[in-house]
CSV table of C-alpha atoms and ligand atoms in Angstrom, one decimal:
chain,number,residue,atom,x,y,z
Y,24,UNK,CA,-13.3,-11.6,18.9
Y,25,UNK,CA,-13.5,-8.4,19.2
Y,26,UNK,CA,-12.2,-5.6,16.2
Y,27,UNK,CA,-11.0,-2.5,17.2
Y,28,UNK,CA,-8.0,-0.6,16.7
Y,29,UNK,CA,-6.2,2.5,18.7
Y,30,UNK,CA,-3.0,3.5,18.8
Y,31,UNK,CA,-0.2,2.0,20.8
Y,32,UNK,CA,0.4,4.1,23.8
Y,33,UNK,CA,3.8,5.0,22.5
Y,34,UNK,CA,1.7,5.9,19.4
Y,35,UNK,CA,-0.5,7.9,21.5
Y,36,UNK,CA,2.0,10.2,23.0
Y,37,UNK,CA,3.6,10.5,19.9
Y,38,UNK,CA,0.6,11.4,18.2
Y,39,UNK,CA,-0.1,14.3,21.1
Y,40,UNK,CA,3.4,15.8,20.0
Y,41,UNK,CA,2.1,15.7,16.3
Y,42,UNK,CA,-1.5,17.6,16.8
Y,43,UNK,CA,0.4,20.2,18.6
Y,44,UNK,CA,2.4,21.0,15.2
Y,45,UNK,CA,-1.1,21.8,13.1
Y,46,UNK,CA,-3.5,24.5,13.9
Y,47,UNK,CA,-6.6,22.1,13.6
Y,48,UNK,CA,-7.0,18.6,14.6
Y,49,UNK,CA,-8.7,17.5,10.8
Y,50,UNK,CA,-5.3,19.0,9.5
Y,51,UNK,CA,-3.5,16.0,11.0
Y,52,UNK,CA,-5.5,13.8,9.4
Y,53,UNK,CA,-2.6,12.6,7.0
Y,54,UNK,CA,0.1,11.9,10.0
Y,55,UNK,CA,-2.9,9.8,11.8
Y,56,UNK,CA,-3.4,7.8,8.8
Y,57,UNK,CA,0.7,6.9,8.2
Y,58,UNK,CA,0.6,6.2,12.0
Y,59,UNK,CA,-1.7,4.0,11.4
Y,60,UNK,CA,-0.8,2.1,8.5
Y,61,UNK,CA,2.8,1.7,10.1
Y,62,UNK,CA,1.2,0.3,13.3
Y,63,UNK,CA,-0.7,-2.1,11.6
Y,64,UNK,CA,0.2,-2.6,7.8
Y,65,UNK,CA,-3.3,-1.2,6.1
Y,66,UNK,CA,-5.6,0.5,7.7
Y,67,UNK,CA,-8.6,-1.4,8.1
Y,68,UNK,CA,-12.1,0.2,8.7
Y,69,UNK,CA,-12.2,-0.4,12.7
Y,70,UNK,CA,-8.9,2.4,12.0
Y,71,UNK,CA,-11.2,4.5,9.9
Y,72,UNK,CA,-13.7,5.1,13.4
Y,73,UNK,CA,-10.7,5.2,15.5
Y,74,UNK,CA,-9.3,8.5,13.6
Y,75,UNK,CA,-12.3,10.1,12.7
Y,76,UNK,CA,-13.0,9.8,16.7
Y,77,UNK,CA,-9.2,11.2,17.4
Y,78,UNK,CA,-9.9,14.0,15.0
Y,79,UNK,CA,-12.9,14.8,15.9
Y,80,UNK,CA,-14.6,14.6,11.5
Y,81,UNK,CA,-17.5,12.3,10.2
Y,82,UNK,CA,-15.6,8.9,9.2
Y,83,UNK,CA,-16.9,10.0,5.4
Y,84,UNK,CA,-14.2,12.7,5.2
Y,85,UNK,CA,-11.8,10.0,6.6
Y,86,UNK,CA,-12.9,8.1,3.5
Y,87,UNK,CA,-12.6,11.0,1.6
Y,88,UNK,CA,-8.7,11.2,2.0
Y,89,UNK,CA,-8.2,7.0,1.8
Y,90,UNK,CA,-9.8,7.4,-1.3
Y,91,UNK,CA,-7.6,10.0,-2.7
Y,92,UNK,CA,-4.0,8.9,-1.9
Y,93,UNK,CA,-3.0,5.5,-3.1
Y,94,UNK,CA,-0.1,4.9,-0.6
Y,95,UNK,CA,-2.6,4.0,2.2
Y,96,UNK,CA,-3.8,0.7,1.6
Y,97,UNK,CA,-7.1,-0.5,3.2
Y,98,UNK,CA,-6.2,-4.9,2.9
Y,99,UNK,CA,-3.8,-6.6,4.2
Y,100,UNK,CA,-0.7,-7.2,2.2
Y,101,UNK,CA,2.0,-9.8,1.9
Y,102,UNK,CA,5.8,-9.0,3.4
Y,103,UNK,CA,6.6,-7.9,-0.2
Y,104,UNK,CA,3.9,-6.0,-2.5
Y,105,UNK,CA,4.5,-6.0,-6.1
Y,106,UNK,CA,2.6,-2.9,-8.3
Y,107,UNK,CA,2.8,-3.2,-11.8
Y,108,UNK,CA,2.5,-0.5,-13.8
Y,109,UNK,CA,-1.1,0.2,-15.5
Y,110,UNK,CA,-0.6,3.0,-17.3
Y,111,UNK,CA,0.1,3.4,-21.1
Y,112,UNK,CA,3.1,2.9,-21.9
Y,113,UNK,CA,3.4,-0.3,-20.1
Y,114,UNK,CA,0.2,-1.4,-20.9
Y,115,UNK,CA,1.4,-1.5,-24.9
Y,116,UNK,CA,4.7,-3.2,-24.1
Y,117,UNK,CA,3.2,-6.3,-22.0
Y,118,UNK,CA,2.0,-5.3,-18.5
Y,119,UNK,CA,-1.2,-7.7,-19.1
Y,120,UNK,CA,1.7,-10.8,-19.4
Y,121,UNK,CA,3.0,-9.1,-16.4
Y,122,UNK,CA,0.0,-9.6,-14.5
Y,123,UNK,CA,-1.1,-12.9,-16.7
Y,124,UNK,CA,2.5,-14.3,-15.4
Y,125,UNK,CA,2.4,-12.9,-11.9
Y,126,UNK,CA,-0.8,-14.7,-11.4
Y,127,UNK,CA,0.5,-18.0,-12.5
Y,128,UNK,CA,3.4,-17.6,-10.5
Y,129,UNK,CA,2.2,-16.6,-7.1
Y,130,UNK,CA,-1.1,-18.5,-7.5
Y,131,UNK,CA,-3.1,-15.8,-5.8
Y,132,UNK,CA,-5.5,-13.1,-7.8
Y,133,UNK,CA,-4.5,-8.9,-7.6
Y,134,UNK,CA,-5.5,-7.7,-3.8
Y,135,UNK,CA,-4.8,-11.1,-2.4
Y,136,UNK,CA,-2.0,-12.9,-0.8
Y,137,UNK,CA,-0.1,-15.8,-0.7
Y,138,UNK,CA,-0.8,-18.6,1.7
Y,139,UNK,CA,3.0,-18.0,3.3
Y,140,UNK,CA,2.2,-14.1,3.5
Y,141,UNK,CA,5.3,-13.3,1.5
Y,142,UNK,CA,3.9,-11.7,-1.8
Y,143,UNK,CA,0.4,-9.4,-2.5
Y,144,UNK,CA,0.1,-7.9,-6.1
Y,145,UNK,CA,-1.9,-5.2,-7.6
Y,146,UNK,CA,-1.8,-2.8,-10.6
Y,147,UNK,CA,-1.4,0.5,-9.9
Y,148,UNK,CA,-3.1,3.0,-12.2
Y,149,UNK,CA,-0.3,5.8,-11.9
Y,150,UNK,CA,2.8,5.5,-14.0
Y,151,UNK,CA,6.0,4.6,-12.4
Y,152,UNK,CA,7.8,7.1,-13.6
Y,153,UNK,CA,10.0,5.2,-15.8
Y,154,UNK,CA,8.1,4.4,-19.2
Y,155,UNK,CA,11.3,3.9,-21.1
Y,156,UNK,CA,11.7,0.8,-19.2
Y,157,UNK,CA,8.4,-0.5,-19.8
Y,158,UNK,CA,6.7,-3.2,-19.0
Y,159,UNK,CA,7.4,-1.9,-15.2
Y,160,UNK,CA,6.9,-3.3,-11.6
Y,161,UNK,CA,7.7,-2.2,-8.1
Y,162,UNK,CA,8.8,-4.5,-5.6
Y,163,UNK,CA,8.6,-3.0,-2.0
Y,164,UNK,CA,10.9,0.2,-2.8
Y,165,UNK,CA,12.8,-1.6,-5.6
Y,166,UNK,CA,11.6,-0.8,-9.0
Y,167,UNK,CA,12.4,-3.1,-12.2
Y,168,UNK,CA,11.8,-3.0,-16.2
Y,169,UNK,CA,12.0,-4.4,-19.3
Y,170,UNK,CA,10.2,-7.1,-17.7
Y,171,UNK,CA,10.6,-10.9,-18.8
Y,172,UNK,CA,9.3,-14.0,-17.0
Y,173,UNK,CA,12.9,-14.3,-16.2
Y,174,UNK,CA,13.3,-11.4,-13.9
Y,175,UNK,CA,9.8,-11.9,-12.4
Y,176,UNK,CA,11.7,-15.4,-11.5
Y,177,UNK,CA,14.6,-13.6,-9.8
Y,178,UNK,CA,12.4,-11.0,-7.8
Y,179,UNK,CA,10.1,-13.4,-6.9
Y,180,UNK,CA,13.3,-16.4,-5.8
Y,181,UNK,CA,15.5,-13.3,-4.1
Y,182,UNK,CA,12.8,-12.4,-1.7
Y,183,UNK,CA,11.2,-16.1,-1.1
L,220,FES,S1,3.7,3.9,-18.1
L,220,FES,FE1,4.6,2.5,-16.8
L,220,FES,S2,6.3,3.5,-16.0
L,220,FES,FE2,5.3,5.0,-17.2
């Protein structure tokens, strides 16, 4: 089988529209890369070439800016992700049960998914912007705290 990625051709022409809009073609790097991750749901490293060709920039500097922004994701995730919050504050009011529980409960490590497809969890570094609610968790765009097994339950029942 074999691995390549390029945009669809409706992602093509809209892409044209979009370099048209920079004065450089490495200043739409960030565009290419949502592009991307919509068409496919991460952006794996056959999408890596593909911009760094479109753009004409080494594949490192295409690395570069992966590397730097957490929203793009480079694995494949489950219909709902779920990012607990790693930072301070929720680390000293029970994220590590969080992520103790979550593991238990979805069977599947941090990066991975679940067999179905339906759930992917990780811990995000970056607070969520909401450390008086801490322990917190994202879910997709939703965002809960004051985190108990008992509401892991219900975000985990609501979207199975
Ligand atoms: S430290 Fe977790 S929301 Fe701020």
């Amino acid at each position: 089988m074999s691995s390549s990625f390029e945009f669809t051709r409706e992602n093509q022409k809209k892409f044209q529209e979009i370099l048209k809009r920079y004065p450089t073609k490495r200043a739409a790097m960030l565009p290419a890369l949502h592009m991307a991750q919509a068409q496919h749901g991460f952006i794996p490293p056959e999408a890596e070439e593909y911009i760094a060709g479109l753009l004409d920039v080494p594949i490192v500097d295409v690395r570069e800016v992966l590397s730097f922004y957490s929203l793009f994701t480079q694995t494949a995730k489950g219909k709902h992700h779920i990012k607990v919050c790693g930072s301070l504050s929720c680390w000293l009011r029970g994220s590590g049960e969080v992520r103790e529980y979550l593991l238990e409960k979805l069977g599947v490590d941090e990066g991975e998914m679940t067999e179905d497809g339906k759930f992917s969890w990780e811990t995000v570094p970056d607070c969520l912007g909401a450390c008086e609610l801490a322990p917190m968790l994202q879910v997709d765009d939703y965002f809960e705290g004051c985190l108990t097994r008992e509401k892991i339950d219900k975000i985990v029942k609501e979207r199975t």
